[in-house]
Amino acid sequence: MRILIIGSGGREHALAWKLKQSPEADEIFVAPGNGGTASLARNLPISEGDVPALVAFAREHHVDFVVPGPELPLTLGVVDAMTEAGIPCFGPVAACARLEGSKAFAKEIMQAAGVPTAACGVFSDRKSAGAFAAKHGAPLVIKADGLAAGKGVVIAMTEHDIDAALDDMFSGRFGAAGQTVVMEEFLRGEEVSLLCFCDGERALPLPSAQDHKAAYDGDRGPNTGGMGAYSPAPVLPDDELERMADLTVRPVLREMARRGTPFRGILYAGLMMTDDGPRVLEYNVRFGDPECQPLLMRLDEDLLGLLRSCVEGSLADHKLRIRHEAALGVVLAADGYPGSYPKGMEVSGISEAEALDAVRVFQAGTRYDNGRILANGGRVLCVTAMGETLSAARTRAYEAMERISMPDSFCRRDIGSKGLEHLQSETVPGAERRVTPPQRS
Ligand code: AMP
Ligand code: GLY
């Protein structure tokens, strides 16, 4: 089969790496790809949002299967366009991708489906938003409705923060994305990601994962795309996955099917585990980046077959095969990220890092240049390792990171700490238990 992957991040490098292991994969293209995908596949000079060019390429080169990584092509309707051209494409149609593309729509679906989420109001003018804020007071969470590259959410802890955020949102800074604003109750708790393979009717949960959104150690600093992730996250253990999917994912599948637009692809519920139970913060309609990297290292079966089953509606009674080991990924970013950052620095030590057992270096913002790998983005790579326990995976990931060097870069040093704290509080000091039961069949 000829496969086209869309995107250029660490997630897409991991997808290319895993799909290449499929006995059915003959040739892989990545549009536009990065320095890592260049060594596994053929990179194409087509941007992830250029749906007509992606479809034209897929037609002309007889692509058999398309795997979009990021949300942009999905919300632009790449699945609809590929399907119309007769090319199977993994992911939701545009009508379903609105679950990520519009926070107001996601809230409407959650309410219709009875999914637990923060109480909220949706406003399209400054005055009524201000009246709601005056009634409820701080703290409030204020979200631009549309895609805003992770920058459209403000946690407003004071009345002054609320006013400033509303002025900002309604000033047009987010363009169409900010014309509608969702304001919701501030929730306290630990965040965790639940990703499910969906075939329109059924949802098959992957093990839990936890992202680290803040730029610096101790969850401080500005929000980023994600500075590291691990799986499983002890806050959502394997034996609670089915119950959590029943509560937060399957009702959405039923609601989308009822509306005549069944959801296929990955439905990712961003959860807050509060004292009053889980609440859905948001849906993503794709693999998370960097959650994808540790999750795919743990997946112990043919990814292509699974993705095709989702498109064909044939997940039936499929049981995922997952390695019992934990996996943990640490992102190396360019200094300044998520603000402005330098490019062009040389990255060295990748093969030395990968010489360690059970370590993969998934590249993100890199490009290949005459035998060298050069930094070309904010998140440059994600060093991902497996280990018998979370603590072993973490030790190995940081050992591998030590072998990589790049000027003007930084990484968080505390990826996995929250998970380790859970495990330590559950066991006698010094005796970490295995983080998952032995492999499920
Ligand atoms: P979202 O894009 O909706 O997931 O929001 C981005 C981040 O903002 C989340 O990962 C949370 O850390 C935080 N957040 C969003 N909604 C809330 C909420 N209602 N209460 C507390 N934190 C929130
Ligand atoms: N890591 C979070 C996301 O991909 O949205």
CSV table of C-alpha atoms and ligand atoms in Angstrom, one decimal:
chain,number,residue,atom,x,y,z
A,1,MET,CA,0.0,0.0,0.0
A,2,ARG,CA,1.0,3.6,-0.6
A,3,ILE,CA,0.4,5.7,2.5
A,4,LEU,CA,0.3,9.5,2.8
A,5,ILE,CA,0.8,11.0,6.2
A,6,ILE,CA,-0.1,14.7,6.7
A,7,GLY,CA,1.9,16.8,9.1
A,8,SER,CA,5.4,17.6,10.3
A,9,GLY,CA,5.6,17.0,14.1
A,10,GLY,CA,6.9,14.3,16.4
A,11,ARG,CA,3.5,12.6,16.1
A,12,GLU,CA,3.9,12.3,12.4
A,13,HIS,CA,7.4,10.9,12.8
A,14,ALA,CA,6.0,8.3,15.2
A,15,LEU,CA,3.2,7.5,12.9
A,16,ALA,CA,5.6,7.0,10.0
A,17,TRP,CA,7.9,4.8,12.2
A,18,LYS,CA,4.9,2.6,13.3
A,19,LEU,CA,3.2,2.4,9.9
A,20,LYS,CA,6.4,1.4,8.2
A,21,GLN,CA,6.5,-1.7,10.3
A,22,SER,CA,3.2,-2.9,8.7
A,23,PRO,CA,3.7,-5.8,6.3
A,24,GLU,CA,1.3,-4.1,4.0
A,25,ALA,CA,3.1,-0.7,3.8
A,26,ASP,CA,5.1,-0.4,0.6
A,27,GLU,CA,5.8,3.3,0.3
A,28,ILE,CA,5.2,6.2,2.7
A,29,PHE,CA,4.9,9.9,1.9
A,30,VAL,CA,4.8,12.6,4.5
A,31,ALA,CA,3.5,16.1,3.6
A,32,PRO,CA,5.5,18.2,4.5
A,33,GLY,CA,7.4,15.9,7.1
A,34,ASN,CA,10.6,16.7,8.9
A,35,GLY,CA,14.2,15.6,9.3
A,36,GLY,CA,13.1,12.4,10.9
A,37,THR,CA,10.5,11.4,8.4
A,38,ALA,CA,13.0,12.1,5.6
A,39,SER,CA,15.0,9.0,6.7
A,40,LEU,CA,11.9,6.7,6.7
A,41,ALA,CA,9.7,8.0,4.0
A,42,ARG,CA,9.5,10.6,1.1
A,43,ASN,CA,8.8,14.1,2.3
A,44,LEU,CA,6.6,16.2,0.0
A,45,PRO,CA,6.7,20.0,-0.3
A,46,ILE,CA,2.9,20.3,0.4
A,47,SER,CA,1.7,22.1,3.5
A,48,GLU,CA,-0.7,20.4,5.9
A,49,GLY,CA,-3.5,22.8,5.2
A,50,ASP,CA,-3.4,22.7,1.4
A,51,VAL,CA,-6.2,20.1,0.9
A,52,PRO,CA,-6.6,20.5,-2.9
A,53,ALA,CA,-2.8,19.9,-3.4
A,54,LEU,CA,-2.9,16.9,-1.0
A,55,VAL,CA,-5.9,15.3,-2.8
A,56,ALA,CA,-4.2,16.0,-6.2
A,57,PHE,CA,-1.0,14.3,-5.1
A,58,ALA,CA,-2.9,11.3,-3.6
A,59,ARG,CA,-4.8,10.9,-6.9
A,60,GLU,CA,-1.8,11.2,-9.2
A,61,HIS,CA,0.4,8.9,-7.1
A,62,HIS,CA,-2.2,6.3,-6.5
A,63,VAL,CA,-2.1,6.6,-2.7
A,64,ASP,CA,-4.2,3.9,-1.0
A,65,PHE,CA,-4.5,5.3,2.5
A,66,VAL,CA,-4.2,8.7,4.0
A,67,VAL,CA,-3.4,9.5,7.7
A,68,PRO,CA,-3.8,13.2,8.7
A,69,GLY,CA,-1.9,14.0,12.0
A,70,PRO,CA,-2.9,17.5,13.0
A,71,GLU,CA,-6.3,19.1,13.4
A,72,LEU,CA,-6.0,21.8,10.7
A,73,PRO,CA,-6.5,19.5,7.6
A,74,LEU,CA,-9.3,17.6,9.5
A,75,THR,CA,-11.2,20.8,10.2
A,76,LEU,CA,-10.7,21.9,6.6
A,77,GLY,CA,-12.4,18.7,5.4
A,78,VAL,CA,-9.5,16.6,4.2
A,79,VAL,CA,-11.3,13.4,5.1
A,80,ASP,CA,-14.4,14.5,3.1
A,81,ALA,CA,-12.3,15.5,0.1
A,82,MET,CA,-10.2,12.3,0.1
A,83,THR,CA,-13.3,10.2,0.5
A,84,GLU,CA,-15.0,12.0,-2.4
A,85,ALA,CA,-11.9,11.2,-4.5
A,86,GLY,CA,-12.3,7.5,-3.5
A,87,ILE,CA,-9.2,7.4,-1.3
A,88,PRO,CA,-9.7,6.0,2.2
A,89,CYS,CA,-8.6,8.5,4.8
A,90,PHE,CA,-8.3,7.9,8.6
A,91,GLY,CA,-10.1,10.6,10.7
A,92,PRO,CA,-13.3,12.4,11.2
A,93,VAL,CA,-15.2,14.3,8.5
A,94,ALA,CA,-15.3,18.1,8.9
A,95,ALA,CA,-18.7,17.9,10.6
A,96,CYS,CA,-17.1,15.8,13.4
A,97,ALA,CA,-13.8,17.7,13.5
A,98,ARG,CA,-15.9,20.6,14.8
A,99,LEU,CA,-15.7,18.9,18.2
A,100,GLU,CA,-12.1,20.3,18.3
A,101,GLY,CA,-12.6,23.2,15.9
A,102,SER,CA,-15.4,24.9,17.9
A,103,LYS,CA,-15.4,24.8,21.7
A,104,ALA,CA,-19.1,26.0,21.6
A,105,PHE,CA,-20.0,23.1,19.4
A,106,ALA,CA,-18.1,20.6,21.7
A,107,LYS,CA,-20.1,22.0,24.7
A,108,GLU,CA,-23.4,21.6,22.8
A,109,ILE,CA,-22.6,18.0,22.0
A,110,MET,CA,-21.4,17.3,25.6
A,111,GLN,CA,-24.7,18.7,26.9
A,112,ALA,CA,-26.8,16.8,24.4
A,113,ALA,CA,-24.9,13.6,25.2
A,114,GLY,CA,-24.9,14.0,28.9
A,115,VAL,CA,-21.1,14.1,29.3
A,116,PRO,CA,-19.8,15.6,32.6
A,117,THR,CA,-18.1,18.9,31.9
A,118,ALA,CA,-17.7,22.4,33.4
A,119,ALA,CA,-20.8,24.6,33.6
A,120,CYS,CA,-20.5,27.3,30.9
A,121,GLY,CA,-22.0,30.1,29.0
A,122,VAL,CA,-21.4,30.9,25.3
A,123,PHE,CA,-21.3,34.5,24.1
A,124,SER,CA,-20.8,36.4,20.9
A,125,ASP,CA,-20.8,40.0,22.3
A,126,ARG,CA,-18.7,41.7,24.9
A,127,LYS,CA,-21.6,43.1,26.9
A,128,SER,CA,-23.4,39.8,27.6
A,129,ALA,CA,-20.1,38.1,28.3
A,130,GLY,CA,-19.3,40.9,30.8
A,131,ALA,CA,-22.8,40.5,32.5
A,132,PHE,CA,-22.2,36.7,32.9
A,133,ALA,CA,-18.7,37.4,34.4
A,134,ALA,CA,-20.2,40.0,36.8
A,135,LYS,CA,-22.8,37.4,37.9
A,136,HIS,CA,-20.3,34.5,38.4
A,137,GLY,CA,-17.2,36.4,39.5
A,138,ALA,CA,-13.6,35.0,39.4
A,139,PRO,CA,-12.1,32.6,38.8
A,140,LEU,CA,-13.4,31.8,35.3
A,141,VAL,CA,-11.9,30.1,32.3
A,142,ILE,CA,-12.3,32.0,29.1
A,143,LYS,CA,-11.9,30.3,25.7
A,144,ALA,CA,-11.9,31.5,22.2
A,145,ASP,CA,-14.4,29.3,20.3
A,146,GLY,CA,-12.2,28.4,17.3
A,147,LEU,CA,-8.7,27.0,16.7
A,148,ALA,CA,-6.1,29.3,18.3
A,149,ALA,CA,-3.0,27.2,18.3
A,150,GLY,CA,-3.3,26.5,22.0
A,151,LYS,CA,-3.3,30.2,22.9
A,152,GLY,CA,-7.1,30.7,23.1
A,153,VAL,CA,-7.6,29.7,26.7
A,154,VAL,CA,-7.2,32.2,29.6
A,155,ILE,CA,-7.5,31.1,33.2
A,156,ALA,CA,-8.8,34.4,34.8
A,157,MET,CA,-8.2,34.3,38.5
A,158,THR,CA,-9.3,37.9,39.2
A,159,GLU,CA,-12.1,40.2,38.0
A,160,HIS,CA,-9.4,42.3,36.4
A,161,ASP,CA,-8.0,39.2,34.5
A,162,ILE,CA,-11.6,38.5,33.2
A,163,ASP,CA,-12.0,42.0,31.9
A,164,ALA,CA,-8.6,42.0,30.2
A,165,ALA,CA,-9.2,38.6,28.6
A,166,LEU,CA,-12.7,39.6,27.3
A,167,ASP,CA,-11.3,42.8,25.9
A,168,ASP,CA,-8.6,40.9,24.2
A,169,MET,CA,-10.8,38.2,22.8
A,170,PHE,CA,-13.4,40.6,21.4
A,171,SER,CA,-10.7,42.9,20.0
A,172,GLY,CA,-10.4,40.6,17.1
A,173,ARG,CA,-6.9,39.3,17.9
A,174,PHE,CA,-8.0,35.8,17.3
A,175,GLY,CA,-10.0,36.7,14.1
A,176,ALA,CA,-13.0,34.5,13.5
A,177,ALA,CA,-11.8,32.1,16.3
A,178,GLY,CA,-12.5,34.7,18.9
A,179,GLN,CA,-15.9,36.0,17.7
A,180,THR,CA,-17.6,33.5,20.0
A,181,VAL,CA,-16.3,33.0,23.5
A,182,VAL,CA,-17.0,30.2,25.9
A,183,MET,CA,-16.8,31.1,29.6
A,184,GLU,CA,-16.7,28.2,32.1
A,185,GLU,CA,-16.3,27.2,35.7
A,186,PHE,CA,-12.7,26.8,36.9
A,187,LEU,CA,-12.0,23.2,37.8
A,188,ARG,CA,-9.3,21.9,40.1
A,189,GLY,CA,-7.7,18.5,39.7
A,190,GLU,CA,-5.2,16.5,37.7
A,191,GLU,CA,-5.4,16.3,33.9
A,192,VAL,CA,-5.2,13.1,31.9
A,193,SER,CA,-5.7,12.1,28.3
A,194,LEU,CA,-8.0,9.3,27.1
A,195,LEU,CA,-7.6,8.5,23.4
A,196,CYS,CA,-10.0,6.1,21.7
A,197,PHE,CA,-9.9,4.4,18.2
A,198,CYS,CA,-13.5,5.0,16.9
A,199,ASP,CA,-15.2,3.4,13.9
A,200,GLY,CA,-18.4,5.4,13.8
A,201,GLU,CA,-20.1,3.1,16.4
A,202,ARG,CA,-17.5,1.6,18.7
A,203,ALA,CA,-14.7,3.1,20.8
A,204,LEU,CA,-11.6,1.2,21.7
A,205,PRO,CA,-9.6,3.0,24.5
A,206,LEU,CA,-5.9,3.2,24.4
A,207,PRO,CA,-4.2,3.2,27.8
A,208,SER,CA,-4.1,6.6,29.6
A,209,ALA,CA,-1.4,9.2,28.9
A,210,GLN,CA,-0.5,12.4,30.6
A,211,ASP,CA,0.8,15.5,28.8
A,212,HIS,CA,2.9,18.3,30.4
A,213,LYS,CA,1.5,21.5,28.8
A,214,ALA,CA,3.5,24.2,30.7
A,215,ALA,CA,6.9,25.2,29.4
A,216,TYR,CA,8.9,24.8,32.7
A,217,ASP,CA,9.3,22.4,35.6
A,218,GLY,CA,6.6,22.3,38.2
A,219,ASP,CA,4.0,23.2,35.6
A,220,ARG,CA,5.2,26.8,35.5
A,221,GLY,CA,5.5,29.2,32.6
A,222,PRO,CA,3.4,29.6,29.4
A,223,ASN,CA,1.3,26.8,27.8
A,224,THR,CA,3.0,24.9,25.0
A,225,GLY,CA,1.9,22.2,22.6
A,226,GLY,CA,3.2,19.7,25.2
A,227,MET,CA,6.7,19.3,26.7
A,228,GLY,CA,6.5,15.5,27.4
A,229,ALA,CA,4.1,12.7,28.0
A,230,TYR,CA,4.0,9.2,29.5
A,231,SER,CA,1.7,6.2,29.5
A,232,PRO,CA,0.1,4.7,31.5
A,233,ALA,CA,-0.9,7.6,33.9
A,234,PRO,CA,-1.6,6.1,37.3
A,235,VAL,CA,-4.4,8.7,37.8
A,236,LEU,CA,-6.4,6.7,35.2
A,237,PRO,CA,-5.5,3.0,35.5
A,238,ASP,CA,-6.1,0.4,32.9
A,239,ASP,CA,-9.1,-1.1,34.8
A,240,GLU,CA,-10.9,2.2,34.6
A,241,LEU,CA,-10.5,2.8,30.9
A,242,GLU,CA,-13.8,1.2,29.8
A,243,ARG,CA,-15.8,3.0,32.4
A,244,MET,CA,-14.2,6.3,31.4
A,245,ALA,CA,-14.9,5.7,27.7
A,246,ASP,CA,-18.5,4.9,28.7
A,247,LEU,CA,-18.7,8.2,30.5
A,248,THR,CA,-16.8,10.6,28.2
A,249,VAL,CA,-16.4,9.1,24.6
A,250,ARG,CA,-19.2,6.6,23.8
A,251,PRO,CA,-22.1,9.1,24.4
A,252,VAL,CA,-20.5,11.5,21.9
A,253,LEU,CA,-20.2,8.7,19.3
A,254,ARG,CA,-23.9,8.0,19.8
A,255,GLU,CA,-24.8,11.7,19.5
A,256,MET,CA,-22.7,12.2,16.4
A,257,ALA,CA,-24.3,9.1,14.8
A,258,ARG,CA,-27.7,10.3,15.7
A,259,ARG,CA,-27.0,13.5,13.9
A,260,GLY,CA,-26.1,11.6,10.8
A,261,THR,CA,-22.3,12.2,11.0
A,262,PRO,CA,-20.7,9.1,12.7
A,263,PHE,CA,-17.3,9.8,14.2
A,264,ARG,CA,-14.4,7.8,12.8
A,265,GLY,CA,-10.8,8.3,13.8
A,266,ILE,CA,-9.2,9.1,17.2
A,267,LEU,CA,-11.5,10.8,19.7
A,268,TYR,CA,-9.3,12.2,22.5
A,269,ALA,CA,-11.0,13.4,25.7
A,270,GLY,CA,-8.9,15.9,27.7
A,271,LEU,CA,-10.1,15.1,31.3
A,272,MET,CA,-9.8,16.9,34.6
A,273,MET,CA,-10.0,14.4,37.5
A,274,THR,CA,-11.8,16.5,40.1
A,275,ASP,CA,-12.9,15.6,43.6
A,276,ASP,CA,-16.4,15.4,42.2
A,277,GLY,CA,-15.4,13.0,39.4
A,278,PRO,CA,-14.0,13.3,35.9
A,279,ARG,CA,-14.9,16.4,33.7
A,280,VAL,CA,-14.2,16.7,30.0
A,281,LEU,CA,-12.1,19.9,29.4
A,282,GLU,CA,-12.0,19.5,25.6
A,283,TYR,CA,-12.0,17.0,22.8
A,284,ASN,CA,-9.3,16.6,20.2
A,285,VAL,CA,-10.1,14.7,17.0
A,286,ARG,CA,-6.6,13.2,16.4
A,287,PHE,CA,-3.6,11.8,18.2
A,288,GLY,CA,-2.1,14.2,20.8
A,289,ASP,CA,1.5,15.3,20.3
A,290,PRO,CA,3.5,14.2,22.3
A,291,GLU,CA,1.1,11.6,23.8
A,292,CYS,CA,1.2,9.7,20.5
A,293,GLN,CA,4.9,8.9,20.8
A,294,PRO,CA,4.8,6.9,24.1
A,295,LEU,CA,1.4,5.4,23.1
A,296,LEU,CA,2.6,4.1,19.8
A,297,MET,CA,5.8,2.7,21.4
A,298,ARG,CA,3.4,0.6,23.7
A,299,LEU,CA,1.1,-0.5,20.9
A,300,ASP,CA,2.0,-4.1,20.2
A,301,GLU,CA,0.1,-4.6,16.9
A,302,ASP,CA,-0.2,-3.5,13.3
A,303,LEU,CA,-1.3,0.2,13.4
A,304,LEU,CA,-2.3,0.2,9.7
A,305,GLY,CA,-4.8,-2.6,10.3
A,306,LEU,CA,-6.3,-0.7,13.2
A,307,LEU,CA,-6.6,2.5,11.3
A,308,ARG,CA,-8.3,0.7,8.3
A,309,SER,CA,-10.8,-1.0,10.7
A,310,CYS,CA,-11.8,2.5,12.0
A,311,VAL,CA,-12.4,3.7,8.4
A,312,GLU,CA,-14.3,0.6,7.4
A,313,GLY,CA,-16.4,0.5,10.6
A,314,SER,CA,-15.1,-3.0,11.5
A,315,LEU,CA,-13.5,-2.6,14.9
A,316,ALA,CA,-16.1,-5.1,16.2
A,317,ASP,CA,-14.7,-6.9,19.2
A,318,HIS,CA,-11.1,-6.0,18.6
A,319,LYS,CA,-8.9,-6.1,21.7
A,320,LEU,CA,-5.9,-3.8,21.6
A,321,ARG,CA,-2.5,-5.5,22.2
A,322,ILE,CA,-0.5,-3.2,24.5
A,323,ARG,CA,3.0,-3.8,25.9
A,324,HIS,CA,3.1,-4.0,29.6
A,325,GLU,CA,6.1,-1.6,29.8
A,326,ALA,CA,5.6,2.1,30.6
A,327,ALA,CA,6.8,4.6,28.0
A,328,LEU,CA,7.8,8.2,28.6
A,329,GLY,CA,8.8,11.0,26.2
A,330,VAL,CA,10.7,14.2,26.9
A,331,VAL,CA,10.6,17.1,24.4
A,332,LEU,CA,13.7,19.1,23.6
A,333,ALA,CA,12.7,22.6,22.6
A,334,ALA,CA,14.5,25.7,21.2
A,335,ASP,CA,15.2,28.4,23.8
A,336,GLY,CA,12.3,30.9,23.8
A,337,TYR,CA,9.6,28.4,22.8
A,338,PRO,CA,6.6,28.9,22.9
A,339,GLY,CA,7.6,32.5,22.1
A,340,SER,CA,10.1,33.3,19.4
A,341,TYR,CA,13.1,31.1,19.1
A,342,PRO,CA,16.2,30.6,17.0
A,343,LYS,CA,16.5,28.0,14.1
A,344,GLY,CA,19.3,26.3,12.3
A,345,MET,CA,21.2,24.9,15.3
A,346,GLU,CA,22.7,21.5,14.7
A,347,VAL,CA,21.3,18.5,16.6
A,348,SER,CA,23.9,15.8,17.4
A,349,GLY,CA,23.8,12.5,19.3
A,350,ILE,CA,20.5,11.1,17.9
A,351,SER,CA,22.1,7.8,16.9
A,352,GLU,CA,24.0,7.6,20.2
A,353,ALA,CA,20.7,8.1,22.1
A,354,GLU,CA,18.9,5.4,19.9
A,355,ALA,CA,21.8,3.0,20.6
A,356,LEU,CA,20.2,2.6,24.1
A,357,ASP,CA,17.7,-0.2,24.4
A,358,ALA,CA,14.1,0.7,23.9
A,359,VAL,CA,14.8,4.3,23.0
A,360,ARG,CA,13.4,6.2,19.9
A,361,VAL,CA,14.1,9.8,19.1
A,362,PHE,CA,11.1,11.2,17.3
A,363,GLN,CA,11.9,14.4,15.5
A,364,ALA,CA,9.6,17.4,15.2
A,365,GLY,CA,10.9,20.8,14.2
A,366,THR,CA,14.0,19.6,12.3
A,367,ARG,CA,15.2,19.4,8.7
A,368,TYR,CA,17.7,17.3,7.0
A,369,ASP,CA,20.6,19.2,5.4
A,370,ASN,CA,23.5,17.3,3.8
A,371,GLY,CA,23.9,14.7,6.4
A,372,ARG,CA,23.1,17.0,9.3
A,373,ILE,CA,19.9,17.5,11.3
A,374,LEU,CA,19.1,21.2,12.0
A,375,ALA,CA,16.6,22.7,14.3
A,376,ASN,CA,13.7,24.1,12.4
A,377,GLY,CA,10.9,24.6,14.9
A,378,GLY,CA,10.0,25.2,18.6
A,379,ARG,CA,9.6,21.6,19.7
A,380,VAL,CA,12.6,20.0,18.1
A,381,LEU,CA,12.4,16.3,19.1
A,382,CYS,CA,10.9,13.9,21.6
A,383,VAL,CA,13.2,11.3,23.2
A,384,THR,CA,10.9,8.4,24.1
A,385,ALA,CA,11.9,5.3,26.1
A,386,MET,CA,10.2,2.2,27.5
A,387,GLY,CA,10.9,0.6,30.8
A,388,GLU,CA,9.5,-2.1,33.1
A,389,THR,CA,8.2,0.7,35.4
A,390,LEU,CA,7.5,4.4,34.9
A,391,SER,CA,10.6,5.2,36.8
A,392,ALA,CA,12.8,3.0,34.6
A,393,ALA,CA,11.3,4.5,31.5
A,394,ARG,CA,12.0,8.0,32.8
A,395,THR,CA,15.6,7.2,33.8
A,396,ARG,CA,16.3,5.8,30.4
A,397,ALA,CA,14.6,8.7,28.6
A,398,TYR,CA,16.8,11.2,30.5
A,399,GLU,CA,19.9,9.1,30.0
A,400,ALA,CA,19.2,9.2,26.2
A,401,MET,CA,18.6,12.9,26.4
A,402,GLU,CA,22.1,13.4,27.9
A,403,ARG,CA,23.5,12.0,24.7
A,404,ILE,CA,21.8,14.6,22.5
A,405,SER,CA,23.2,18.1,22.2
A,406,MET,CA,21.9,21.2,20.6
A,407,PRO,CA,22.9,24.8,21.3
A,408,ASP,CA,20.1,27.1,22.7
A,409,SER,CA,17.8,24.3,23.8
A,410,PHE,CA,16.0,23.2,27.0
A,411,CYS,CA,13.8,20.4,28.3
A,412,ARG,CA,11.7,19.8,31.3
A,413,ARG,CA,13.4,17.7,34.0
A,414,ASP,CA,10.3,16.5,35.7
A,415,ILE,CA,8.3,14.6,33.1
A,416,GLY,CA,6.5,11.8,34.9
A,417,SER,CA,6.9,13.2,38.4
A,418,LYS,CA,3.1,13.3,39.1
A,419,GLY,CA,2.8,9.7,38.0
A,420,LEU,CA,5.7,8.7,40.3
A,421,GLU,CA,4.1,10.5,43.2
A,422,HIS,CA,0.9,8.5,42.8
A,423,LEU,CA,2.8,5.3,42.6
A,424,GLN,CA,4.9,6.1,45.7
A,425,SER,CA,1.8,7.0,47.7
A,426,GLU,CA,0.3,3.7,46.8
A,427,THR,CA,3.2,1.5,47.9
A,428,VAL,CA,5.6,1.2,50.8
A,429,PRO,CA,8.4,3.7,50.4
A,430,GLY,CA,11.1,2.7,47.9
A,431,ALA,CA,9.1,-0.2,46.4
A,432,GLU,CA,7.5,1.0,43.2
A,433,ARG,CA,5.0,-1.5,41.9
A,434,ARG,CA,4.6,-2.4,38.2
A,435,VAL,CA,2.6,0.3,36.6
A,436,THR,CA,0.3,-2.0,34.6
A,437,PRO,CA,-0.9,-5.5,35.0
A,438,PRO,CA,0.8,-8.1,32.7
A,439,GLN,CA,-0.1,-7.7,29.0
A,440,ARG,CA,-3.7,-7.9,28.0
A,441,SER,CA,-4.5,-10.1,25.1
B,1,AMP,P1,-8.4,23.3,26.5
B,1,AMP,O1,-7.8,23.7,25.2
B,1,AMP,O2,-9.9,23.6,26.6
B,1,AMP,O3,-8.1,21.9,26.9
B,1,AMP,O4,-7.7,24.2,27.6
B,1,AMP,C1,-6.3,24.3,27.7
B,1,AMP,C2,-5.8,24.1,29.1
B,1,AMP,O5,-6.5,25.0,30.0
B,1,AMP,C3,-6.3,22.7,29.7
B,1,AMP,O6,-5.3,21.7,29.4
B,1,AMP,C4,-6.3,23.1,31.2
B,1,AMP,O7,-5.0,23.0,31.7
B,1,AMP,C5,-6.8,24.5,31.2
B,1,AMP,N1,-8.3,24.5,31.4
B,1,AMP,C6,-9.2,24.4,30.4
B,1,AMP,N2,-10.4,24.5,31.0
B,1,AMP,C7,-10.3,24.5,32.3
B,1,AMP,C8,-11.2,24.6,33.4
B,1,AMP,N3,-12.5,24.6,33.2
B,1,AMP,N4,-10.7,24.7,34.6
B,1,AMP,C9,-9.4,24.7,34.8
B,1,AMP,N5,-8.5,24.6,33.9
B,1,AMP,C10,-8.9,24.6,32.6
B,2,GLY,N1,-0.6,17.4,23.5
B,2,GLY,C1,-1.9,18.0,23.4
B,2,GLY,C2,-2.4,18.1,22.1
B,2,GLY,O1,-1.9,17.4,21.2
B,2,GLY,O2,-3.3,18.8,21.8
